[in-house]
Tab-separated table of C-alpha atoms and ligand atoms in Angstrom:
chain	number	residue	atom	x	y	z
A	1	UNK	CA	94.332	-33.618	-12.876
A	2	UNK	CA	95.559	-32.273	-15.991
A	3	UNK	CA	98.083	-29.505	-14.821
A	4	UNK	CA	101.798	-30.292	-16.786
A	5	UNK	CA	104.022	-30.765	-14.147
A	6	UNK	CA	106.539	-28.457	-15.530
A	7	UNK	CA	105.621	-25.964	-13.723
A	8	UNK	CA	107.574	-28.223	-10.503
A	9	UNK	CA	110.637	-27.695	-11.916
A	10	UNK	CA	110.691	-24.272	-11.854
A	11	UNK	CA	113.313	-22.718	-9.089
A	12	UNK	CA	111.981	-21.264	-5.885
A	13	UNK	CA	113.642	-18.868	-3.811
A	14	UNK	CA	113.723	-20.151	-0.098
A	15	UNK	CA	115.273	-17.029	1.779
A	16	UNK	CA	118.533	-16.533	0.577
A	17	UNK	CA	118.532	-20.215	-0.625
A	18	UNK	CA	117.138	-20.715	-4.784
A	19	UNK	CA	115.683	-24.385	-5.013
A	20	UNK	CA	116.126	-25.917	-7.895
A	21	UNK	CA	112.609	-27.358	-8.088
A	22	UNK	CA	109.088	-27.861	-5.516
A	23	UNK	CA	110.145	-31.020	-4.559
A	24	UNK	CA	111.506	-31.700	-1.273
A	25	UNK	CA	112.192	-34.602	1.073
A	26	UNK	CA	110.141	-35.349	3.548
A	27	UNK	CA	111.487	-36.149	7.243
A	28	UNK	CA	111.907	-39.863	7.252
A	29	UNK	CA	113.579	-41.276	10.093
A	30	UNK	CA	115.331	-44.385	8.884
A	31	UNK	CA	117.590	-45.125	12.079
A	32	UNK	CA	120.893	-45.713	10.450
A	33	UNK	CA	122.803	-43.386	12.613
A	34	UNK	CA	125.318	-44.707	15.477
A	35	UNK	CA	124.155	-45.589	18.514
A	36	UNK	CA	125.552	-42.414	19.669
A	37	UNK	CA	123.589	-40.208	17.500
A	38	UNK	CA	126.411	-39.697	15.199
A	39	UNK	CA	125.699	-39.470	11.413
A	40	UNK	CA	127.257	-42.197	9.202
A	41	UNK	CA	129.165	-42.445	5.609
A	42	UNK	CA	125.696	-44.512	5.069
A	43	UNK	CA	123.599	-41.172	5.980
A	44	UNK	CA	126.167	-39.057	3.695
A	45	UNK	CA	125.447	-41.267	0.815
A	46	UNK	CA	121.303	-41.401	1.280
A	47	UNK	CA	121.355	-37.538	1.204
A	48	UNK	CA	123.678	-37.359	-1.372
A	49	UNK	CA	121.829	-39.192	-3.525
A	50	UNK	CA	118.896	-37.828	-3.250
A	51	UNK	CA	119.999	-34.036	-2.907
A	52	UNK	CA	118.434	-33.463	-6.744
A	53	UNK	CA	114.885	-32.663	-5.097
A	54	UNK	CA	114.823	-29.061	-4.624
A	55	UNK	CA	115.002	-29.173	-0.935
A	56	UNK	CA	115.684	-32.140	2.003
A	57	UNK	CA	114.648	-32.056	5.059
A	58	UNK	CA	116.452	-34.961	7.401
A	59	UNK	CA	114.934	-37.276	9.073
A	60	UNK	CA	113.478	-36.244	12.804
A	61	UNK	CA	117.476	-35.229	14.434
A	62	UNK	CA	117.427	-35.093	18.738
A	63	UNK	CA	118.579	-31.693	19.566
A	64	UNK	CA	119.473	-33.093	23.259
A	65	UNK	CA	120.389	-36.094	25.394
A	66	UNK	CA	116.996	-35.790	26.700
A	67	UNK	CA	115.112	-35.294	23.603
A	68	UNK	CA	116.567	-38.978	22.078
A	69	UNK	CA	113.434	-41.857	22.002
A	70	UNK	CA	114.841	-44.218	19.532
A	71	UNK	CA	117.907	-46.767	18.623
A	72	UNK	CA	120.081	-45.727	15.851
A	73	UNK	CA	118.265	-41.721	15.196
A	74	UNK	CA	120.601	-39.280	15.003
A	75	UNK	CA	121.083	-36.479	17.250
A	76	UNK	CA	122.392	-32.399	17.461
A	77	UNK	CA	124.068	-32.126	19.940
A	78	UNK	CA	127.654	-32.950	20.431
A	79	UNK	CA	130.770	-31.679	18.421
A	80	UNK	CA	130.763	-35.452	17.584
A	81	UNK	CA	126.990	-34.890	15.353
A	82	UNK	CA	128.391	-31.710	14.164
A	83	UNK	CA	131.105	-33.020	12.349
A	84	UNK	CA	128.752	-36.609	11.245
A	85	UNK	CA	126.358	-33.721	9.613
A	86	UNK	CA	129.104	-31.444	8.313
A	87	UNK	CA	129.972	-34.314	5.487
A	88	UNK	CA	126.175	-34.465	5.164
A	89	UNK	CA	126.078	-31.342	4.559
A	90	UNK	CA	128.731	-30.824	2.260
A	91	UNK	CA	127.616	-33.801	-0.008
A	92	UNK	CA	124.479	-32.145	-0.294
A	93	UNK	CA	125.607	-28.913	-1.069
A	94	UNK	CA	128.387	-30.709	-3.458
A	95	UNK	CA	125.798	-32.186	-5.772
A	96	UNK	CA	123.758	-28.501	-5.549
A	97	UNK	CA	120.901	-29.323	-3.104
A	98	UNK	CA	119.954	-27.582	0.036
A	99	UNK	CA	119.227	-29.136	3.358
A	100	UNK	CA	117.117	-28.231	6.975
A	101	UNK	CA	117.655	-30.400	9.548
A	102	UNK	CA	114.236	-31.305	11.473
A	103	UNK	CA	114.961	-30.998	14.918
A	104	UNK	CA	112.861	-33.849	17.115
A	105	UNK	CA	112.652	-34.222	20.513
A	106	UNK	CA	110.680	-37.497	21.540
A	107	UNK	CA	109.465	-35.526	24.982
A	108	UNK	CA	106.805	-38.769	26.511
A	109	UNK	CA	107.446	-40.729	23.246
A	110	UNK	CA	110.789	-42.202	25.251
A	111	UNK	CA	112.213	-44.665	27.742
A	112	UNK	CA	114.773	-44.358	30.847
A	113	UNK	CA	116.998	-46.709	29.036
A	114	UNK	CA	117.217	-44.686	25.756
A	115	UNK	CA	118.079	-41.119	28.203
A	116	UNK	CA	120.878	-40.093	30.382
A	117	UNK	CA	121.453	-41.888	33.851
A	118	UNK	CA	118.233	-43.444	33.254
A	119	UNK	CA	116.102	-40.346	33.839
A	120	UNK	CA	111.998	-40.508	33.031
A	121	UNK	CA	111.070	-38.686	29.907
A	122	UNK	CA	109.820	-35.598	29.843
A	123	UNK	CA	106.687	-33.733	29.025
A	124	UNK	CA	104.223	-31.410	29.735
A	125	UNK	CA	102.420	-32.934	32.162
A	126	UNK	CA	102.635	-36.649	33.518
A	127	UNK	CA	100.488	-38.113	31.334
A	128	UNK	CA	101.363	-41.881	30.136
A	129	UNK	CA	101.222	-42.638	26.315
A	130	UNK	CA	97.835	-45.515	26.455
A	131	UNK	CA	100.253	-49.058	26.677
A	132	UNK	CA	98.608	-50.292	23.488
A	133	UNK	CA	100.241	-47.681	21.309
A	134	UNK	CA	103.566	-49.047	22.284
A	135	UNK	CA	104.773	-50.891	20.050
A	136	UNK	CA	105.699	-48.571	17.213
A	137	UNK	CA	107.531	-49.831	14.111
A	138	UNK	CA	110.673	-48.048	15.027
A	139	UNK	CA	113.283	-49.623	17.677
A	140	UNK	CA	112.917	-48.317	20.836
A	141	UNK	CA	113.034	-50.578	24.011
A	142	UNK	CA	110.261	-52.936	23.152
A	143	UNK	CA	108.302	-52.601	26.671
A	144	UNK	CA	105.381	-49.859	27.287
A	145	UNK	CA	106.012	-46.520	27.673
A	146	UNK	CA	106.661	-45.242	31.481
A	147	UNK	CA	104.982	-42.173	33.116
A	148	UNK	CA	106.629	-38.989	31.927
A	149	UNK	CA	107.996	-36.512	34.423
A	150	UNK	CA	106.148	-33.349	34.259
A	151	UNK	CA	108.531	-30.757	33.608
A	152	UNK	CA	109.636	-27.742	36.330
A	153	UNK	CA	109.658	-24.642	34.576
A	154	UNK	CA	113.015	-24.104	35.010
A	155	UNK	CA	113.345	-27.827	32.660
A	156	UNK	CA	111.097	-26.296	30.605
A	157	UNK	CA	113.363	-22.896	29.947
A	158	UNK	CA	116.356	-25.365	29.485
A	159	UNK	CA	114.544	-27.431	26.826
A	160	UNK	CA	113.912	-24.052	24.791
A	161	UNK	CA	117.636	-23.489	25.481
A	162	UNK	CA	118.465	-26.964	24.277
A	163	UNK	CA	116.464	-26.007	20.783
A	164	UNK	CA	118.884	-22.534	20.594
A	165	UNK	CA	121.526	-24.836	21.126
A	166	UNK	CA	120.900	-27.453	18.658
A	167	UNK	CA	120.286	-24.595	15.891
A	168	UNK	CA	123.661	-22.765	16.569
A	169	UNK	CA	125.161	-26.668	15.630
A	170	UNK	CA	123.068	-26.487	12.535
A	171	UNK	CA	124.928	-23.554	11.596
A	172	UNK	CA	128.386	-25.092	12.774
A	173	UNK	CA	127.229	-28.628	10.570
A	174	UNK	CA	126.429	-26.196	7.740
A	175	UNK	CA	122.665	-26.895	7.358
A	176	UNK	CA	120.648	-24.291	5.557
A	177	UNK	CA	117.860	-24.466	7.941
A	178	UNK	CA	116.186	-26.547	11.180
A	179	UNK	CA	112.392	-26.981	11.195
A	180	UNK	CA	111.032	-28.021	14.110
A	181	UNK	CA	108.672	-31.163	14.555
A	182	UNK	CA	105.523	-30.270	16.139
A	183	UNK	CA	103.414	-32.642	14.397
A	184	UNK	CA	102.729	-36.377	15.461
A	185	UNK	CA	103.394	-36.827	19.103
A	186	UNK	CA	106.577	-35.356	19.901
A	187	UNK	CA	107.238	-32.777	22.191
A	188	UNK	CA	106.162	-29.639	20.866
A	189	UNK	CA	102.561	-31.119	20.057
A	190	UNK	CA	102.379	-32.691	23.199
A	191	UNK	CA	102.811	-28.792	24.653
A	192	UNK	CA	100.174	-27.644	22.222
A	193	UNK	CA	97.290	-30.309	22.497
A	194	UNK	CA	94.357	-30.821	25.434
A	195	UNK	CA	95.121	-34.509	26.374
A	196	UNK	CA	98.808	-33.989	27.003
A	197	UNK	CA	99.676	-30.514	28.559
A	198	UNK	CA	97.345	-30.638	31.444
A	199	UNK	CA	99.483	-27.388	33.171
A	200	UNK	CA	97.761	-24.129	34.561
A	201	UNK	CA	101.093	-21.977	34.921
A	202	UNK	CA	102.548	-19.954	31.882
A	203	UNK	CA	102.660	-23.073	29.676
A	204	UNK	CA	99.207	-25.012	29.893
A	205	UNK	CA	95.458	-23.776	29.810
A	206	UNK	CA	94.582	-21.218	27.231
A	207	UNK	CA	95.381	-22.112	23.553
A	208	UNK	CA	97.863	-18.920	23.965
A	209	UNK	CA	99.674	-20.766	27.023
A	210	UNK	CA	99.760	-24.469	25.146
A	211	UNK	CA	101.240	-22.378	22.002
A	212	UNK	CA	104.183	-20.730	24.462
A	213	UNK	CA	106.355	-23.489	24.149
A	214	UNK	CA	106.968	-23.759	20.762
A	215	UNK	CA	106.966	-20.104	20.246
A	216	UNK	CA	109.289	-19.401	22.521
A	217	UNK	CA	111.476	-22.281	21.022
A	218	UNK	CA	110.901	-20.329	17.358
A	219	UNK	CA	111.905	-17.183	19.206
A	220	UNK	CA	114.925	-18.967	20.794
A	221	UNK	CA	116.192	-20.216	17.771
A	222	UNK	CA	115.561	-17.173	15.771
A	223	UNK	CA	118.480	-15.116	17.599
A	224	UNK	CA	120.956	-17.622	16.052
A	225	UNK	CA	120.502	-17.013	12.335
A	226	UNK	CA	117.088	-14.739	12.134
A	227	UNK	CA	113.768	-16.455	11.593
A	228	UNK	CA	114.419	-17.388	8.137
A	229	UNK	CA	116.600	-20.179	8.958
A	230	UNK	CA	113.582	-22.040	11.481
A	231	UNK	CA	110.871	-23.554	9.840
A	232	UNK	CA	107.704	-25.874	12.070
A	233	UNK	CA	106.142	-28.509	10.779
A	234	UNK	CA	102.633	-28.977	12.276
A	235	UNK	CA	99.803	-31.409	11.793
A	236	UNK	CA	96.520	-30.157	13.193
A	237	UNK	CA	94.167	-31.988	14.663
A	238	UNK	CA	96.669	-35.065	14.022
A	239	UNK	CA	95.845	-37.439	16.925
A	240	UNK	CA	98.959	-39.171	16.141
A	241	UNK	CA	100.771	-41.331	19.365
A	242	UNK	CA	97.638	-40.965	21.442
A	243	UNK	CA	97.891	-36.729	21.510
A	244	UNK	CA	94.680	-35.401	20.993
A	245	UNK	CA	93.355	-31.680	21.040
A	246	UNK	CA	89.868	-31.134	21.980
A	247	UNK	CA	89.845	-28.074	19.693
A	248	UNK	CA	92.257	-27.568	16.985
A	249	UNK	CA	91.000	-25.320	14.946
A	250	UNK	CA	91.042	-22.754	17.931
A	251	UNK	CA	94.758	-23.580	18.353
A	252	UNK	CA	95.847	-23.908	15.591
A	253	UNK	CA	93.691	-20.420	13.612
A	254	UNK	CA	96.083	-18.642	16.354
A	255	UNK	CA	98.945	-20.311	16.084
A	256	UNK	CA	99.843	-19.938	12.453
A	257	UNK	CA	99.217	-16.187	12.115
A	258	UNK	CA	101.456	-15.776	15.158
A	259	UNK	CA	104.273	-18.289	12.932
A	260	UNK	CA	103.372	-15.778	10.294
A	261	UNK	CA	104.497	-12.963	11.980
A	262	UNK	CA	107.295	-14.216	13.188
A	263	UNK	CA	108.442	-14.523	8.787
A	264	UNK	CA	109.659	-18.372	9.663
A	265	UNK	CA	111.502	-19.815	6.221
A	266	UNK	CA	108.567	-22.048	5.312
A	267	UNK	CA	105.367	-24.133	7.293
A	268	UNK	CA	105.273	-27.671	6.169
A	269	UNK	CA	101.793	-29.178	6.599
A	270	UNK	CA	101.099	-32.216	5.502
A	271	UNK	CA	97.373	-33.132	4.449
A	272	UNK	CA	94.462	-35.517	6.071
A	273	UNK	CA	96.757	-37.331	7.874
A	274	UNK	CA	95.503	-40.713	9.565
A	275	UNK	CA	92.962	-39.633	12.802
A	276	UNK	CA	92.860	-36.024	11.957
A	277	UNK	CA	89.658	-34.197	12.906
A	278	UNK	CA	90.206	-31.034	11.481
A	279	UNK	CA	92.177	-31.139	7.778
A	280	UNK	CA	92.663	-27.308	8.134
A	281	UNK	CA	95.083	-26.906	5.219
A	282	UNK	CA	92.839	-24.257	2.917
A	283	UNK	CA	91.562	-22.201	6.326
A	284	UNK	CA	95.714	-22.052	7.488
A	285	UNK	CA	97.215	-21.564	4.128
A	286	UNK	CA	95.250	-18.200	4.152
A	287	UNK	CA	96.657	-17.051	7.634
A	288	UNK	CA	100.379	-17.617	6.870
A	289	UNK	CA	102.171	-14.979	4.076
A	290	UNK	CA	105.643	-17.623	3.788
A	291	UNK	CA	106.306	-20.428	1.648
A	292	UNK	CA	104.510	-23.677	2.380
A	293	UNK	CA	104.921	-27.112	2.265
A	294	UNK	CA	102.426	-29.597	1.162
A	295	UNK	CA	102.883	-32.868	2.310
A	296	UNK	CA	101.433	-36.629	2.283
A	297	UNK	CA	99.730	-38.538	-0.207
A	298	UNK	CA	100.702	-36.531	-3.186
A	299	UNK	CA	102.079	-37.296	-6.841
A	300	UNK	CA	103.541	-35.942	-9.610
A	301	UNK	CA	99.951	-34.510	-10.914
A	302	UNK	CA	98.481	-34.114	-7.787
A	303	UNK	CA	101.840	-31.646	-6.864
A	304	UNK	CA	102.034	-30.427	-9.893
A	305	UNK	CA	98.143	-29.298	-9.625
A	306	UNK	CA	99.272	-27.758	-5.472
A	307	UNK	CA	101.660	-25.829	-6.810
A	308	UNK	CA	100.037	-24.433	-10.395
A	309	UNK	CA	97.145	-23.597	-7.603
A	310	UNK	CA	99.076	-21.662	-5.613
A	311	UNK	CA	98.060	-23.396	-2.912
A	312	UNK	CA	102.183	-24.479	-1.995
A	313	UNK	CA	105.078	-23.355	-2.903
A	314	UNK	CA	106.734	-26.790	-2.467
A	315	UNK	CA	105.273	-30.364	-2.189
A	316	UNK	CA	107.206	-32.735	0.030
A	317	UNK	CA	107.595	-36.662	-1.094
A	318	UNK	CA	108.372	-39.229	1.648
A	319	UNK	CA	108.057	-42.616	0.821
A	320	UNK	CA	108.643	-41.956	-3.178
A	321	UNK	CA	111.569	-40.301	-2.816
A	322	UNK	CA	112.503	-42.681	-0.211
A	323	UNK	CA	112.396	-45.320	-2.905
A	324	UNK	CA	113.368	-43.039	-5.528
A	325	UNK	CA	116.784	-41.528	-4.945
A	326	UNK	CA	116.206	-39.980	-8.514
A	327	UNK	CA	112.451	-39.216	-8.311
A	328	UNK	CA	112.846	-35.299	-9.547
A	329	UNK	CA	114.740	-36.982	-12.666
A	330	UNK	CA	112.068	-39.522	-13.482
A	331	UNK	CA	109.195	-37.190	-12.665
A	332	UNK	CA	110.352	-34.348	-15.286
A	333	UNK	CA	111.006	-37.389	-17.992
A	334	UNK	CA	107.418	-39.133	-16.859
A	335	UNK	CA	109.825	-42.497	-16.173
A	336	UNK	CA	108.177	-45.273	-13.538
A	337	UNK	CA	108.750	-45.244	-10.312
A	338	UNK	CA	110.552	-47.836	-8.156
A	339	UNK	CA	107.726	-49.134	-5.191
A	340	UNK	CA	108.737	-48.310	-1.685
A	341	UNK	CA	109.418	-51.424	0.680
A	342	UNK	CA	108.067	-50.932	4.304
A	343	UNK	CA	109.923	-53.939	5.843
A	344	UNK	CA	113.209	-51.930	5.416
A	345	UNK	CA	111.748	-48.603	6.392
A	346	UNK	CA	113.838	-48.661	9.506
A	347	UNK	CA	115.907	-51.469	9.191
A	348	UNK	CA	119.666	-51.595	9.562
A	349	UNK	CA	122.180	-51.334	6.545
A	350	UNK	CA	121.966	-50.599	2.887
A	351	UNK	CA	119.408	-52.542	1.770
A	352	UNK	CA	116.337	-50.512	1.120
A	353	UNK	CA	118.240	-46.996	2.528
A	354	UNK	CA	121.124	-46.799	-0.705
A	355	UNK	CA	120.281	-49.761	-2.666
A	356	UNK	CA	117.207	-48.224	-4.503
A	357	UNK	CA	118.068	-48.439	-8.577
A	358	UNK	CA	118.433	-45.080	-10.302
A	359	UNK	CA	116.930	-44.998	-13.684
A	360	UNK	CA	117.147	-46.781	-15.755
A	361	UNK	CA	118.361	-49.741	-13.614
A	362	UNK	CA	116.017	-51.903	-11.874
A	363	UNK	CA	113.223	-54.413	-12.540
A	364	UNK	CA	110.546	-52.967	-14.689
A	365	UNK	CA	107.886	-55.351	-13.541
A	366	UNK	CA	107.716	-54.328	-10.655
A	367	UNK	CA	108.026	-50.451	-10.863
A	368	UNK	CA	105.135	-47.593	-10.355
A	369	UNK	CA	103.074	-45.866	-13.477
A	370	UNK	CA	105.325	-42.427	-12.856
A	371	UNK	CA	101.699	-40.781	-11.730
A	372	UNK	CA	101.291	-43.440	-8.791
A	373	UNK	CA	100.402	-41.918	-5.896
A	374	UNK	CA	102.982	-42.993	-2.491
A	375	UNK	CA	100.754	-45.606	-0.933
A	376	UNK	CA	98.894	-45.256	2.249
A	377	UNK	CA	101.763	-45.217	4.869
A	378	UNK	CA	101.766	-47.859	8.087
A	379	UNK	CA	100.382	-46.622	10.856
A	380	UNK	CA	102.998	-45.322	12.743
A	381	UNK	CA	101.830	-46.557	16.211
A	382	UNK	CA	101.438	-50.182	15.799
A	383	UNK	CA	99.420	-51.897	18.478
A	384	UNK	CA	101.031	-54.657	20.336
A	385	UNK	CA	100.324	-58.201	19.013
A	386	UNK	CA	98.444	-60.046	21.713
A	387	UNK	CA	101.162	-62.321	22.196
A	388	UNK	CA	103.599	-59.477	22.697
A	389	UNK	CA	102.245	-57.665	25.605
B	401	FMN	C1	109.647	-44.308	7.311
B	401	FMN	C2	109.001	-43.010	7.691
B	401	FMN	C3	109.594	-42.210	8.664
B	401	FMN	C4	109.051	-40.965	8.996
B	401	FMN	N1	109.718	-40.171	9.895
B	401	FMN	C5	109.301	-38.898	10.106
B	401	FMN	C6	110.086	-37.995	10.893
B	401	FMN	O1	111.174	-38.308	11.401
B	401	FMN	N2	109.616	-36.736	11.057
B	401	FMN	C7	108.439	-36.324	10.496
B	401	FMN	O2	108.049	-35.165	10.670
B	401	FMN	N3	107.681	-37.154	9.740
B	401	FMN	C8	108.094	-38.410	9.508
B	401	FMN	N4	107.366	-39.237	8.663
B	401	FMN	C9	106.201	-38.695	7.927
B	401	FMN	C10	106.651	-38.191	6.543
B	401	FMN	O3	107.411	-36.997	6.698
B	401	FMN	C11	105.468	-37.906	5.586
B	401	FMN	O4	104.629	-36.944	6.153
B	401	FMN	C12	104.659	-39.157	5.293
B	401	FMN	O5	105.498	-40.192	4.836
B	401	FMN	C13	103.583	-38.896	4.245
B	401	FMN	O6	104.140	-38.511	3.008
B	401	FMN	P1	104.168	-39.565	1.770
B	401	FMN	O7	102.744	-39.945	1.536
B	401	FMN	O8	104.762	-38.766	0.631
B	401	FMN	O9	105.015	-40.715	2.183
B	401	FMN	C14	107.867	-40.508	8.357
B	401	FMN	C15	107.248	-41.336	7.402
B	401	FMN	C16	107.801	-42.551	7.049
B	401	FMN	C17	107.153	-43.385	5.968
């Protein structure tokens, strides 16, 4: 790809919000919040450092007690996480960035001992993650998952509540935006997809029905601040964490027009990811009029090449900007890149979250032609070593 990459450091105007440039941070959960949820002075200095990317997005944030699925993530909902993202927040906004906060509730994807008096996870319908997909790379009670509890509708109307909630403590904890997760197992996609919402009331059956719940949680969250300040991620056709859904371009060719409408801030939606059966990106860019966000896989000539195409109007990094505190720097200069490290992907401490060398500091052996491509990412449901189970 020959496109100069100039043309992704040229500002963007997100809403009321101007970027800086089309790079933003990808959700990366990294588990180096408290136990409680709360975010730490560890958390305020990752985002800090990395708030020269046009736009982050944090890493997959609970918006309730029930919505929690692994150790150390944080969470939305207690004055407590307002005030751990408020200096999040304000770091960010100190160096000039701008920040969403994804909003990710685990739904099946958890364990009694991770929830509130030991309660059973919740989902759709009660329909057990497969036990070999258990043992994900992130800490979580290392044991299978249990049966979820299919939700009444009344749990159901106070989950959508829950998302309201969660986005009026954005506000408080001064984020610029939430986006939803409704990609990769979680809740919202367990709603959406075939294998997982097995309900024939208001919220399962017809592609219409599957969509209601994370429409109405758009809808809910859109009295807070308008629509501009919700984004979704989605990932169709992802069959991610053992959701699948038997048609996807059905749901998902109604879906986004209906996001469309609604004039969310942006749709992230990340390409080809691993198990997809339907890599709907140039079919669903044409249905939605708002910014997009391309995601996965890219580099700095592959983004640049997105966005001179008009085919995104920002390009979201993960694991290179996970590694590369200062990657907007070193991609305008053409500088190398440092190489991501999966064994401290979620780890515990510094090492491998703030410890990544700005330029020019670091070992140049080691480091990334600045065009490398991120490399193919773990799989992020690890089956269980034999031994293990
Ligand atoms: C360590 C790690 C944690 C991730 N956590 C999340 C998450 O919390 N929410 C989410 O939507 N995606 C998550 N993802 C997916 C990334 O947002 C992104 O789509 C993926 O890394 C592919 O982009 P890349 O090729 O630029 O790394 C995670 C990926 C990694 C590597």
């Amino acid at each position: 790809v020959s496109t100069p990459s100039d043309v992704l450091f040229e500002p963007f105007r997100l809403g009321k919000l101007t970027l800086r440039n089309r790079l933003a941070l990808a959700p990366l959960t990294r588990q180096r919040s408290h136990l409680s949820g709360v975010p730490t002075e560890l958390n305020v200095e990752y985002y800090r450092q990395r708030a020269s990317a046009g736009l982050l997005i944090t890493e997959g944030t609970a918006p309730s007690a029930m919505g929690m699925g692994y150790l150390f993530e944080p969470g939305l909902f207690t004055e407590e996480h307002v005030v751990g993202w408020r200096r999040v927040t304000d770091a960010v906004h100190a160096e000039g960035g701008a920040i969403f906060c994804q909003l990710m509730h685990n739904g099946r994807l958890s364990d009694p001992l991770m929830l509130p008096d030991g309660r059973d996870p919740l989902a759709p319908s009660a329909v057990r993650p497969d036990p070999s997909l258990n043992y994900s790379p992130t800490p979580r009670p290392n044991r299978p998952y249990p049966l979820p509890k299919a939700m009444t509708v009344r749990e159901i109307h106070d989950t959508i509540d829950e998302f309201r909630r969660a986005t009026e403590r954005a506000v408080l904890a001064g984020f610029d935006g939430v986006e939803v997760h409704a990609a990769t197992g979680y809740l919202p996609i367990q709603f959406l997809s075939t294998n997982t919402n097995l309900r024939d009331d208001a919220f399962g059956g017809s592609v219409e029905k599957r969509a209601s719940f994370l429409l109405s949680c758009v809808d809910a969250m859109s009295t807070v601040a308008g629509a501009s300040y919700v984004a979704v991620k989605i990932l169709p056709g992802s069959t991610a964490q053992g959701v699948f859904d038997a048609e996807p371009e059905k749901m998902y060719t109604y879906l986004v027009p209906q996001l469309s409408k609604r004039g969310i801030a942006y749709l992230q939606l990340p390409q080809g990811a691993e198990g997809n059966t339907w890599d709907g990106y140039a079919t669903l860019r044409r249905l939605f009029d708002g910014p997009m966000i391309a995601a996965r896989g890219f580099s700095r000539p592959t983004a640049a090449a997105m966005v001179a195409d008009g085919n995104a109007e920002l390009v979201a990094f993960g694991q290179l900007l996970l590694a590369n505190p200062d990657l907007a720097t070193r991609f305008q200069n053409g500088w190398p890149l440092n190489r991501p490290v999966t064994a401290t992907y979620y780890s515990q401490g510094a090492e491998g979250y703030t410890d990544y060398p700005f330029y020019p500091d670091g070992d140049p052996e080691t480091m990334l032609p600045p065009d490398a491509p991120a490399p193919v990412r773990v799989r992020a449901t690890t089956p269980a070593p034999a031994a293990a189970r």
